[in-house]
Short mmCIF file of C-alpha atoms in Angstrom, two decimals:
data_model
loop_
_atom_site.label_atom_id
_atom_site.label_comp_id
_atom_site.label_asym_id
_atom_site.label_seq_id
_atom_site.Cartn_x
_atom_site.Cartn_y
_atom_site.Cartn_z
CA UNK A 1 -46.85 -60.18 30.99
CA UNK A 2 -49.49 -58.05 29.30
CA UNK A 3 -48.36 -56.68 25.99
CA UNK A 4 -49.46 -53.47 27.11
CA UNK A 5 -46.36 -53.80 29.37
CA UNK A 6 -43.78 -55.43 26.82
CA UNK A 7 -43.96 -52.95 24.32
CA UNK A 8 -42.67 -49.70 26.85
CA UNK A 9 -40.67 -52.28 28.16
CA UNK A 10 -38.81 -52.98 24.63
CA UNK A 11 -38.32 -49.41 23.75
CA UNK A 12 -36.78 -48.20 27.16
CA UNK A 13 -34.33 -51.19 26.71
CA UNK A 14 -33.42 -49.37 23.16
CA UNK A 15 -33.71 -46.23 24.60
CA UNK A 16 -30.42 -47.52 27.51
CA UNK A 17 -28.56 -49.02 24.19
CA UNK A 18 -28.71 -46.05 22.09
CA UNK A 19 -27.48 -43.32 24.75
CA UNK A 20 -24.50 -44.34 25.27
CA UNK A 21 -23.50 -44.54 21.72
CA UNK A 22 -24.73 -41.73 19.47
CA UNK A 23 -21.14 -40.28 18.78
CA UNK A 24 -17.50 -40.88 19.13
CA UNK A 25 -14.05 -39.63 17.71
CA UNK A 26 -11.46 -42.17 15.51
CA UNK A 27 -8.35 -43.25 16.39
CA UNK A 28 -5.79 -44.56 14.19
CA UNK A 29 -8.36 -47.51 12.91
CA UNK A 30 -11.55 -45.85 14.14
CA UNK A 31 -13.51 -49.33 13.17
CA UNK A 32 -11.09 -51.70 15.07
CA UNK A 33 -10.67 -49.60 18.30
CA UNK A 34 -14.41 -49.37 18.77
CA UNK A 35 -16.01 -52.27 17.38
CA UNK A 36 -15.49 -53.89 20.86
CA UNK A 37 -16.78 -51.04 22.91
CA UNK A 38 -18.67 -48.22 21.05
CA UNK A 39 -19.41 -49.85 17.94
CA UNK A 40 -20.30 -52.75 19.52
CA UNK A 41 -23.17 -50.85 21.36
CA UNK A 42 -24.37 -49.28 18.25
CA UNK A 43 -24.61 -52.73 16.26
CA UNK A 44 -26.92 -53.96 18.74
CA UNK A 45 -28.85 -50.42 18.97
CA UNK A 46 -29.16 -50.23 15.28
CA UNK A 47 -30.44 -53.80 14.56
CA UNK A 48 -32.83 -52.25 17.71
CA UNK A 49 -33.54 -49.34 15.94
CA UNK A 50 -33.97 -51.26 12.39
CA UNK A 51 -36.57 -53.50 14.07
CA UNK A 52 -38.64 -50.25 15.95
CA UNK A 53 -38.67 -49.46 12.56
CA UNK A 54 -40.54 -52.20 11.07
CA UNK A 55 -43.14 -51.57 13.61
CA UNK A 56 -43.96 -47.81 12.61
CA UNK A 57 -46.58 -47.42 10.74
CA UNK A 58 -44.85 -46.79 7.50
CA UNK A 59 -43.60 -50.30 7.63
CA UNK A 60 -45.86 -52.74 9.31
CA UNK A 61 -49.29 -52.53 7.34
CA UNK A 62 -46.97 -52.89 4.23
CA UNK A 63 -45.00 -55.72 4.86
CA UNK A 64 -47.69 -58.61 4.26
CA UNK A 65 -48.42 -56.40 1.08
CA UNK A 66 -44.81 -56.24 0.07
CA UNK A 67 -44.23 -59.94 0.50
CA UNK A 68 -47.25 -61.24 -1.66
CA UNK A 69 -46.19 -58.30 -4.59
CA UNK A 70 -42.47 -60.24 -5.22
CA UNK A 71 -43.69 -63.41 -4.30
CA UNK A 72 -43.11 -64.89 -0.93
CA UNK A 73 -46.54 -65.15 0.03
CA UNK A 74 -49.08 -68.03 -1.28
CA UNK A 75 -49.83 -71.66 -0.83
CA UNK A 76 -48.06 -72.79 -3.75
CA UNK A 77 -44.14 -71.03 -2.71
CA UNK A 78 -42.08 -73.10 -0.52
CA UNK A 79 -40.17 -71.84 2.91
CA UNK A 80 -37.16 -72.16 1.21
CA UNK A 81 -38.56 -69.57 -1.79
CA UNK A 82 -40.27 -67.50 0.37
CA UNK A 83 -37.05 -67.17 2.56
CA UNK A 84 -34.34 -66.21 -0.27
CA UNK A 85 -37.33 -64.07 -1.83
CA UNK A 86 -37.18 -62.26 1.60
CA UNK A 87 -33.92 -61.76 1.83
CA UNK A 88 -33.28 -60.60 -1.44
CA UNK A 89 -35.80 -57.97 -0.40
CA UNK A 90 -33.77 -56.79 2.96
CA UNK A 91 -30.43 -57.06 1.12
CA UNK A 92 -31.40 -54.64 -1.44
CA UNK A 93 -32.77 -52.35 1.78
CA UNK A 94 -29.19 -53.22 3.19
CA UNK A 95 -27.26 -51.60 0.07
CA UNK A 96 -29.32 -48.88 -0.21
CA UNK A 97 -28.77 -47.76 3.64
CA UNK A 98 -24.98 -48.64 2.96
CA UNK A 99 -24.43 -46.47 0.55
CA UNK A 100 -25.98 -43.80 2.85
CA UNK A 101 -23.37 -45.00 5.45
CA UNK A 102 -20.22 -44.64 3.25
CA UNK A 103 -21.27 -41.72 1.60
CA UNK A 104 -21.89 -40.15 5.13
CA UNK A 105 -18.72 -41.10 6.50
CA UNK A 106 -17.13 -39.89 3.32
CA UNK A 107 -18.01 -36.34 3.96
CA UNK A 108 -18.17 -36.62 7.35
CA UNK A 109 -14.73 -36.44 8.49
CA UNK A 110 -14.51 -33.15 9.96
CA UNK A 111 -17.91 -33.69 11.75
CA UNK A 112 -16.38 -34.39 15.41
CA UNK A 113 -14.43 -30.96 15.21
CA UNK A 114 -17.31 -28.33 14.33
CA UNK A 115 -19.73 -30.07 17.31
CA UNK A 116 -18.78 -27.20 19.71
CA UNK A 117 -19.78 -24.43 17.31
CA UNK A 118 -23.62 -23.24 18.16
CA UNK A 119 -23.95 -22.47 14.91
CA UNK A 120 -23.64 -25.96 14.45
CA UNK A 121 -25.23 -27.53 17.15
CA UNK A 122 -28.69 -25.55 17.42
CA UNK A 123 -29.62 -25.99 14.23
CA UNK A 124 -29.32 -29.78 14.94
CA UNK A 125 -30.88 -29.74 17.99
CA UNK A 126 -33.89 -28.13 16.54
CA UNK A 127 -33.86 -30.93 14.06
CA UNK A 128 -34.40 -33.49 16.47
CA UNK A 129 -36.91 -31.29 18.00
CA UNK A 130 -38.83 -31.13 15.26
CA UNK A 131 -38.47 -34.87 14.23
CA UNK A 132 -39.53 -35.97 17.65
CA UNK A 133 -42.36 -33.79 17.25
CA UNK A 134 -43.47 -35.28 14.37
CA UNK A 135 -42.78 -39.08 16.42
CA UNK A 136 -44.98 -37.66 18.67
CA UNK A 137 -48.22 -36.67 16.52
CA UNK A 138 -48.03 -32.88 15.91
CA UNK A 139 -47.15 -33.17 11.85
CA UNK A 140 -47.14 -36.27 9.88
CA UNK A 141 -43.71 -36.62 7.53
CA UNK A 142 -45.46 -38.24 4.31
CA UNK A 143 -43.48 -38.48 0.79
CA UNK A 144 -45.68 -36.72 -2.21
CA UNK A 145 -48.24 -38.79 -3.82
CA UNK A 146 -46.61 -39.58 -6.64
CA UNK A 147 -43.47 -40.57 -5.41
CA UNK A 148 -44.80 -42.92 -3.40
CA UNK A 149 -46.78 -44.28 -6.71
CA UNK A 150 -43.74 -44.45 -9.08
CA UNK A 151 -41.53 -45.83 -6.41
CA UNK A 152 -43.93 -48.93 -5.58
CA UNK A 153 -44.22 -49.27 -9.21
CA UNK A 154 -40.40 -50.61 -9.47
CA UNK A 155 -39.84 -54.55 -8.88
CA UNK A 156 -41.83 -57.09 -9.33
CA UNK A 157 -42.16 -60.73 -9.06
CA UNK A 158 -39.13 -63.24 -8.56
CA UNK A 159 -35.94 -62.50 -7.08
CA UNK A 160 -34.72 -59.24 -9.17
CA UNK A 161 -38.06 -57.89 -8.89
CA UNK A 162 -37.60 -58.63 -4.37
CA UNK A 163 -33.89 -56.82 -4.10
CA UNK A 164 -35.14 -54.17 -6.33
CA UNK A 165 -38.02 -53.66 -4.35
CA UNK A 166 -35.40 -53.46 -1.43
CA UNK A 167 -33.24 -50.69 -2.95
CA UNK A 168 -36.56 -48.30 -3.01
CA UNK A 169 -38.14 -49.93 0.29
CA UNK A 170 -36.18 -47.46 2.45
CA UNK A 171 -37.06 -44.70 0.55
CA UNK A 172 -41.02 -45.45 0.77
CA UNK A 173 -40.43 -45.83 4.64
CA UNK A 174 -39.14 -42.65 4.59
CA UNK A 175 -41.33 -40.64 7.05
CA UNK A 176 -40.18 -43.47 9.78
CA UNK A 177 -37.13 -44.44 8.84
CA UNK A 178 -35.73 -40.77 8.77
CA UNK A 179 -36.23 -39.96 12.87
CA UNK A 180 -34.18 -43.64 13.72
CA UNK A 181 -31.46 -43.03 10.68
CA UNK A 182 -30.53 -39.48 11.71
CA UNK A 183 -28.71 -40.57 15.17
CA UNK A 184 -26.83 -43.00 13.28
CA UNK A 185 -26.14 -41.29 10.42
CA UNK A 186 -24.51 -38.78 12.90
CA UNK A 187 -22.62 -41.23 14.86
CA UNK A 188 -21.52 -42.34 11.55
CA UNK A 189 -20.04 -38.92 10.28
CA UNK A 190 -18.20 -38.57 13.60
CA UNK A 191 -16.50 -41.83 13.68
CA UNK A 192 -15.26 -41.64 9.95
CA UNK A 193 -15.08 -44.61 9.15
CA UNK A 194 -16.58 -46.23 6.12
CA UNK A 195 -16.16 -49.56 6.73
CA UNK A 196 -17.76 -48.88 9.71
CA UNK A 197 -20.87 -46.70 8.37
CA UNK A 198 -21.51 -49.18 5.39
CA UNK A 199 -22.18 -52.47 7.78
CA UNK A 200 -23.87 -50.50 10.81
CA UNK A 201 -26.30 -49.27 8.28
CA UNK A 202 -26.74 -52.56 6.89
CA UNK A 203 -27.06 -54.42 10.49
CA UNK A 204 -30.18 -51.27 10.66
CA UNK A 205 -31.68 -52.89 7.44
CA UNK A 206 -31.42 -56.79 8.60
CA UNK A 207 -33.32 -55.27 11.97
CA UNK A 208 -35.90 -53.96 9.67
CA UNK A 209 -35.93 -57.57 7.81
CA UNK A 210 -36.51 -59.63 10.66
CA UNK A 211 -40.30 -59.61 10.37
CA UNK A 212 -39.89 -60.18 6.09
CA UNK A 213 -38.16 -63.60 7.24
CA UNK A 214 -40.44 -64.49 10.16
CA UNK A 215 -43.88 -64.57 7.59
CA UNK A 216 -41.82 -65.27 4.96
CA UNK A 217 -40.47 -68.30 6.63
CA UNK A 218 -44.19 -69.58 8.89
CA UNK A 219 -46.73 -67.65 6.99
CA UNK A 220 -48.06 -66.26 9.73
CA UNK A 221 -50.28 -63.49 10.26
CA UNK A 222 -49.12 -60.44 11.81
CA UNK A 223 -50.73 -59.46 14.83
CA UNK A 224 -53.19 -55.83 13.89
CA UNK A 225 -51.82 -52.53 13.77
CA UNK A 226 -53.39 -51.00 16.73
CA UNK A 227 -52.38 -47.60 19.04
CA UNK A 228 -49.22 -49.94 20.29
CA UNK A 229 -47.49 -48.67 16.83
CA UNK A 230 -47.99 -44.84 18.39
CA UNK A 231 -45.70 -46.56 21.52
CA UNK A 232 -43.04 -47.46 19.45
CA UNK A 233 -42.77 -44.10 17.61
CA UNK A 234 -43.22 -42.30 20.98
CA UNK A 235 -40.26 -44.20 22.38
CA UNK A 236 -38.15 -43.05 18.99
CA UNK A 237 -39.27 -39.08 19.74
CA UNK A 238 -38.01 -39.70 23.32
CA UNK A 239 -34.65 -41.19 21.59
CA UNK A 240 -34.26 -38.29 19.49
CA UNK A 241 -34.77 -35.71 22.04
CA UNK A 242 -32.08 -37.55 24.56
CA UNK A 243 -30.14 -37.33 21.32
CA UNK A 244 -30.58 -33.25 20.78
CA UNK A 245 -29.33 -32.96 24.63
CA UNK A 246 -26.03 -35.20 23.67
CA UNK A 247 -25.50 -32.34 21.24
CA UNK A 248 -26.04 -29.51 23.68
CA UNK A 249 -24.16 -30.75 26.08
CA UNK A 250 -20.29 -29.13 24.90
CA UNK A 251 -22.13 -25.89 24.85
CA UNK A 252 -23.51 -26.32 27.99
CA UNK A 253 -20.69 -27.20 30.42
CA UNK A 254 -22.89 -27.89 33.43
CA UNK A 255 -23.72 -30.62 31.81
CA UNK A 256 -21.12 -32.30 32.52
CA UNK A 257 -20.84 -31.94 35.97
CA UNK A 258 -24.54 -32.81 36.91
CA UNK A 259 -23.54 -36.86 38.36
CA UNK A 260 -22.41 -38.25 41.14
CA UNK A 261 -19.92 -41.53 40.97
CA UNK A 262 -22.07 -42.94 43.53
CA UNK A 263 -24.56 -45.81 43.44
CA UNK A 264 -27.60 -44.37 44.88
CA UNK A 265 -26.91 -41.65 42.25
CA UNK A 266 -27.66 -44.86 39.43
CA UNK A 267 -30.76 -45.87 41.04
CA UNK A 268 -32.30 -42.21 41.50
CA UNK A 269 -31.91 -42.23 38.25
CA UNK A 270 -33.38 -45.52 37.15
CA UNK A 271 -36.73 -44.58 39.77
CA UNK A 272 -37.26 -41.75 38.02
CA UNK A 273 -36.94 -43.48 34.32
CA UNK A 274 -39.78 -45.98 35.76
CA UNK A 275 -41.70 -43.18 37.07
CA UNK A 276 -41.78 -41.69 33.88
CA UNK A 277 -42.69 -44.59 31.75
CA UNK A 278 -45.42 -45.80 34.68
CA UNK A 279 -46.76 -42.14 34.39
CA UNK A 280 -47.36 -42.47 30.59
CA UNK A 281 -44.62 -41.28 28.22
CA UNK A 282 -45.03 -44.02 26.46
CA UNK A 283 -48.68 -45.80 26.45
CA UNK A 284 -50.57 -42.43 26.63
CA UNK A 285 -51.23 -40.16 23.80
CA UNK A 286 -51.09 -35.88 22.94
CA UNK A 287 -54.20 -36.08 21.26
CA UNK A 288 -56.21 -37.35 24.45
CA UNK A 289 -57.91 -35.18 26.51
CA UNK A 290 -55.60 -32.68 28.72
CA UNK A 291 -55.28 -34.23 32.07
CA UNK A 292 -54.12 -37.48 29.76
CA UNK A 293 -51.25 -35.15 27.96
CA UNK A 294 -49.75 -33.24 30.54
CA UNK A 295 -49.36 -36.65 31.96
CA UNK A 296 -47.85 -37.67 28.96
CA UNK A 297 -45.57 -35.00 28.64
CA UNK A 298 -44.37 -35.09 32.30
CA UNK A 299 -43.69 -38.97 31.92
CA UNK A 300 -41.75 -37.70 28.63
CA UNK A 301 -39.78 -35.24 30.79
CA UNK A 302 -38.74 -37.78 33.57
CA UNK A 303 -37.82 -40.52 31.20
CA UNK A 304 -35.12 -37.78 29.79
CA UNK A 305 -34.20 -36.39 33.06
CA UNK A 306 -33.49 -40.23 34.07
CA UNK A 307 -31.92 -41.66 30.98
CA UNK A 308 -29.47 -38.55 30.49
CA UNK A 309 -28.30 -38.57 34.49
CA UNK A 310 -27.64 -42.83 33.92
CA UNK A 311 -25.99 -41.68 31.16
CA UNK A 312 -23.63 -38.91 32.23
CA UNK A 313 -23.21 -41.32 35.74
CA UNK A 314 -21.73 -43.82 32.90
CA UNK A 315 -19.29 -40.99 32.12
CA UNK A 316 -18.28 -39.45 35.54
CA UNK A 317 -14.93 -40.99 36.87
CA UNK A 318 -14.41 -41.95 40.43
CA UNK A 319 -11.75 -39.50 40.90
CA UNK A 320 -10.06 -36.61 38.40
CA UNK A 321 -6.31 -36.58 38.06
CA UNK A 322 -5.13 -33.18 39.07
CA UNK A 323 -4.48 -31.37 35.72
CA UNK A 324 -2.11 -28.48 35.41
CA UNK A 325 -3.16 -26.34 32.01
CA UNK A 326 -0.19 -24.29 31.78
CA UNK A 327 2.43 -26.18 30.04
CA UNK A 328 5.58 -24.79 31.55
CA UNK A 329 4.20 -24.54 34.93
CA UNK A 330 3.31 -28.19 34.15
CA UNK A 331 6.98 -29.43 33.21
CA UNK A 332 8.69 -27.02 35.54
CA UNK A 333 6.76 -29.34 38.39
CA UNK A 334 7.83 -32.10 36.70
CA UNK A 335 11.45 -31.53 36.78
CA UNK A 336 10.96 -30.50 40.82
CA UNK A 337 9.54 -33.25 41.76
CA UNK A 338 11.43 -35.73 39.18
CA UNK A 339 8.55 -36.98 37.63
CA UNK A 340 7.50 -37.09 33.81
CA UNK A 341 4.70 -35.19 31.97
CA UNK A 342 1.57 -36.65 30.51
CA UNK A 343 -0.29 -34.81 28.42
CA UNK A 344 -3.92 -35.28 27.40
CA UNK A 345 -5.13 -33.65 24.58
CA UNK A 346 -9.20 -34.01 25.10
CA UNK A 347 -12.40 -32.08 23.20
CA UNK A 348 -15.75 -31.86 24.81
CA UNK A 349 -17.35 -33.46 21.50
CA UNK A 350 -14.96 -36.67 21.79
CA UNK A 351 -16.64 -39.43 23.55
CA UNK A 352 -13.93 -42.04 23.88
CA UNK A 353 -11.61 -39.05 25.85
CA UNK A 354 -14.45 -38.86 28.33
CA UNK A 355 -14.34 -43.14 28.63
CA UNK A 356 -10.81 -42.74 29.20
CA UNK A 357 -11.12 -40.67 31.93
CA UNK A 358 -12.78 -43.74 33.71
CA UNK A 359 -10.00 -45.43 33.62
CA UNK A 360 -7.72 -43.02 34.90
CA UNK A 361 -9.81 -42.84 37.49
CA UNK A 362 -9.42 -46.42 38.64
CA UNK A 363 -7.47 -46.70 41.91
CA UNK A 364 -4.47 -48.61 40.21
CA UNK A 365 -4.04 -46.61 37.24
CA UNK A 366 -4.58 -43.25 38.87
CA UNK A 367 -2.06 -43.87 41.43
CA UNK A 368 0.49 -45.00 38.84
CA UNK A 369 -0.56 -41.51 36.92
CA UNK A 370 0.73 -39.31 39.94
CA UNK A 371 3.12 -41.03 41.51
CA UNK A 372 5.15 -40.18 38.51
CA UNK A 373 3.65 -37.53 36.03
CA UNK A 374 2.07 -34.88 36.05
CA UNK A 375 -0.71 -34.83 34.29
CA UNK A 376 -1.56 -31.50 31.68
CA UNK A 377 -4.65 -31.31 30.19
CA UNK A 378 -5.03 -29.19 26.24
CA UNK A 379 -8.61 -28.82 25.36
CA UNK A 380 -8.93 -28.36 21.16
CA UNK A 381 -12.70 -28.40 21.12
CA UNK A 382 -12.36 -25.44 19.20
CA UNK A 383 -9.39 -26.99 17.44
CA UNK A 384 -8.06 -23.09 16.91
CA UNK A 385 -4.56 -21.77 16.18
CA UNK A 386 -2.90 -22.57 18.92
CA UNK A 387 -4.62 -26.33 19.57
CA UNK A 388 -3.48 -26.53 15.34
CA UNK A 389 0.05 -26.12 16.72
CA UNK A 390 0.52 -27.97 19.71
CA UNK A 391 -1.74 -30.73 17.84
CA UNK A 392 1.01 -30.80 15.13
CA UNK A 393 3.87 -30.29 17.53
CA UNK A 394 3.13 -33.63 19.82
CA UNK A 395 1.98 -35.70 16.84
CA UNK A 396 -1.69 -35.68 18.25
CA UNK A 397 -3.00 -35.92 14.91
CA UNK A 398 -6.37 -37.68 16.12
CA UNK A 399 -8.73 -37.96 19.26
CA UNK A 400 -8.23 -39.00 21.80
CA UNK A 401 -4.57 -38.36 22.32
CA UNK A 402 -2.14 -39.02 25.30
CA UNK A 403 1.39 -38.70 25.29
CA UNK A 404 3.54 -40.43 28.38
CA UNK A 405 7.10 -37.97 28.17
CA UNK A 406 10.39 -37.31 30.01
CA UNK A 407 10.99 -33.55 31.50
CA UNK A 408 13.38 -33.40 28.57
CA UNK A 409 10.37 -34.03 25.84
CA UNK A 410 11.35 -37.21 24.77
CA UNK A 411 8.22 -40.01 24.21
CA UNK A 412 7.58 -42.33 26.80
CA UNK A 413 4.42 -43.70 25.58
CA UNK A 414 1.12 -43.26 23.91
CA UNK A 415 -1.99 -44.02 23.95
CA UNK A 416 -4.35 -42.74 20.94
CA UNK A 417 -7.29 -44.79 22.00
CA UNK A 418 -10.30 -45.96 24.28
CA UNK A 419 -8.40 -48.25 26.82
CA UNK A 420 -9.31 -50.24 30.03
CA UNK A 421 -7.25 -50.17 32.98
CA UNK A 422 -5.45 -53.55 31.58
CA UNK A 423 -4.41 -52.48 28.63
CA UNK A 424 -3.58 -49.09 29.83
CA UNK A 425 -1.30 -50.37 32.82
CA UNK A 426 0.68 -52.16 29.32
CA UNK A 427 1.30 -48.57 28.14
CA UNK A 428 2.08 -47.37 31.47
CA UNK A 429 4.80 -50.14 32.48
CA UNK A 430 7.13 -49.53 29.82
CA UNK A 431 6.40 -45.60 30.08
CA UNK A 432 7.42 -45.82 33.86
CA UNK A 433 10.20 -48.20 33.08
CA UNK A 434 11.66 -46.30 30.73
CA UNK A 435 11.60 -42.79 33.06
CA UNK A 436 13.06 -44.60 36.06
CA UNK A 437 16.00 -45.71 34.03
CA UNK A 438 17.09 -42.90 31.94
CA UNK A 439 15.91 -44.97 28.27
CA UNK A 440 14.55 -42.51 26.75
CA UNK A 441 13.50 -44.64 23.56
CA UNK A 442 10.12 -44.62 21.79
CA UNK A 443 7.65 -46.63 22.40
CA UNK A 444 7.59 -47.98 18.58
CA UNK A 445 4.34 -48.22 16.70
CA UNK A 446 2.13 -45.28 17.82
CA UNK A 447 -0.98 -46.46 18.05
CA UNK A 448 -0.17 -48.89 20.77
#
């Protein structure tokens, strides 16, 4: 395969990881009940992203540089040397983007609940914008002069001099690192958890640290920096700008409704992805002549228009359970038809509520949903007065939240986080069990 291909290739593969993972709301252990499924995803997309990075041009010319300055290049140091001199290097990288994780998901706890204000939202959306405008060529982001100078100034030879080196590497990389850092950073404030934010930032940092250990380890040349190092940072502006329409999308409710749960839906979508990257978003440049960039920027606007429909195809359930909003129209049908109530309490900025409603959309758990509830939706996007108190009045003191109860308002069962149909149908048993007989017990720890 021609490398021409490999690289487009590499960062549409990225650009499929990221998507689905830029945000999501916390449970009752945000890190534990996502590590498997959203976190997961981001792990992988941020060693991704940490490796794009190393292949910006804020990075790559400087790492051959870097390497010889502490040490790890030269006849006379072994592999062994060269290797802990290297990481010493990316570990001090690694604690300096930690930091920025825990401190983000410090003061990030309220993040998930303000994502439906515009005031909010547009200013971030222009942000992306303008970084992916910058990914793309119009402005270069460059530290001053003579930060750059004092900050390469700090280290030095052996392995102090590497991890100190590290702690200020990020900052020198700046200009790059920024555009890929932001859409975790944000992921990161929504899911509060630090735990969480500390080692996904550090996974970012070994990404950036795999080329360190691959000269480091073969003293090998890397290969020149060439026009393929505008690719990569074209694929990142494309990333950021599916990223600004994740953050438009609870103001924009059509957004929502724009899939179809059907296959050919998923392959429309991945034709017109190829057609965009075979039409140039990625290998072509903006500062070509202008038959070259409106081909460019068309590619650009197909790759979006195909990643975002895969995306929100992802997120579109086979079927909706028929929600009632009104809550004593909702139990008065309940005691009719001698059923119990469930109610979901959802917000249009809380991605694991929208994964749930896949699986109550799956045949077995939807028909075990309305043969004997009836389902009533709250919406506390804009987590107001009234969402405050029926938040506080069912114990829904996190997102998402779904509460399995008798006519009578006793608990049934809970569920207070992402769940597949498995795991759900081991709330739902006991819920069902306990209506049909009259037990009207709790289901014990809450965040079952």
């Amino acid at each position: 395969m021609r490398r021409s291909v490999v690289w487009p290739a590499v960062a549409l593969a990225l650009a499929v990881l990221l998507v689905p993972g830029v945000a999501a709301a916390a449970g009752c252990d945000p890190f534990t009940a996502y590590q498997q499924r959203g976190w997961g995803l981001m792990y992988l997309a941020a060693f991704g992203f940490g490796f794009q990075t190393s292949l910006t041009p804020c990075v790559y010319p400087m790492i051959p540089i870097t390497l010889g300055i502490f040490g790890a290049r030269g006849k006379d140091v072994s592999r062994g040397r060269a290797l802990l001199l290297a990481t010493a290097y990316v570990v001090g990288m690694g604690l300096t983007y930690s930091t920025l994780g825990v401190t983000i998901a410090l003061i990030g706890g309220q993040f998930g609940t303000i994502l439906a204000n515009p005031f909010v939202v547009i200013p971030i959306v222009l942000l992306f914008a303008a970084l992916a405008a910058s990914m793309f060529g119009a402005f270069e982001l460059n530290l001053p002069a003579s930060w750059q100078a004092r900050l390469n100034q700090v280290g030095g030879q052996g392995y102090r001099g590497a991890f100190a080196m590290g702690l200020v590497g990020g900052l020198i990389a700046a200009p790059c690192t920024g555009p890929f850092l932001l859409g975790l950073l944000t992921f990161v404030a929504t899911s509060r958890s630090v735990l969480g934010g500390g080692s996904l930032l550090f996974v970012y940092a070994l990404g950036m640290g795999v080329l360190f250990w691959v000269l480091a380890a073969f003293a090998m040349s890397l290969p020149r920096s060439g026009r393929w190092m505008e690719w990569v940072k074209s694929a990142g502006g494309i990333l950021l700008l599916l990223g600004g329409l994740y953050f438009l999308k609870p103001l924009l409710p059509f957004m929502r409704h724009l899939a179809v749960p059907e296959g050919w839906f998923l392959a429309a979508s991945i034709a017109v992805i190829a057609a965009g990257l075979l039409l140039g978003a990625i290998h072509l440049s903006f500062h070509a002549p202008l038959g070259e960039r409106l081909r460019k920027g068309l590619g650009i606007a197909l790759m979006i228009a195909g990643a975002f429909a895969a995306w929100s195809y992802k997120l579109t359930p086979r079927q909706k359970l028929p929600y009632l909003t009104d809550e004593a129209a909702a139990f008065a049908q309940a005691r009719a038809e001698g059923k119990g109530v469930m109610v979901d309490f959802s917000a249009t900025w809380c991605v694991p509520c929208g994964e749930l409603e896949l699986t109550f959309g799956d045949d077995d758990i939807y028909e075990q949903i309305t043969k004997n509830f009836v389902p009533l939706k709250f919406d506390v996007s804009n987590d107001d007065a009234t969402s405050a108190e029926r938040r506080g009045r069912y114990k829904a003191g996190t997102l998402p939240a779904v509460i399995y109860l008798s006519t009578d308002g006793h608990p049934l069962g809970r569920v207070d986080h992402m769940m597949e149909p498995d795991e759900l149908t081991g709330v739902l048993g006991p819920a069902i069990a306990r209506l049909r007989s009259g037990s009207l017990l709790a289901s014990g720890d809450p965040c079952r």
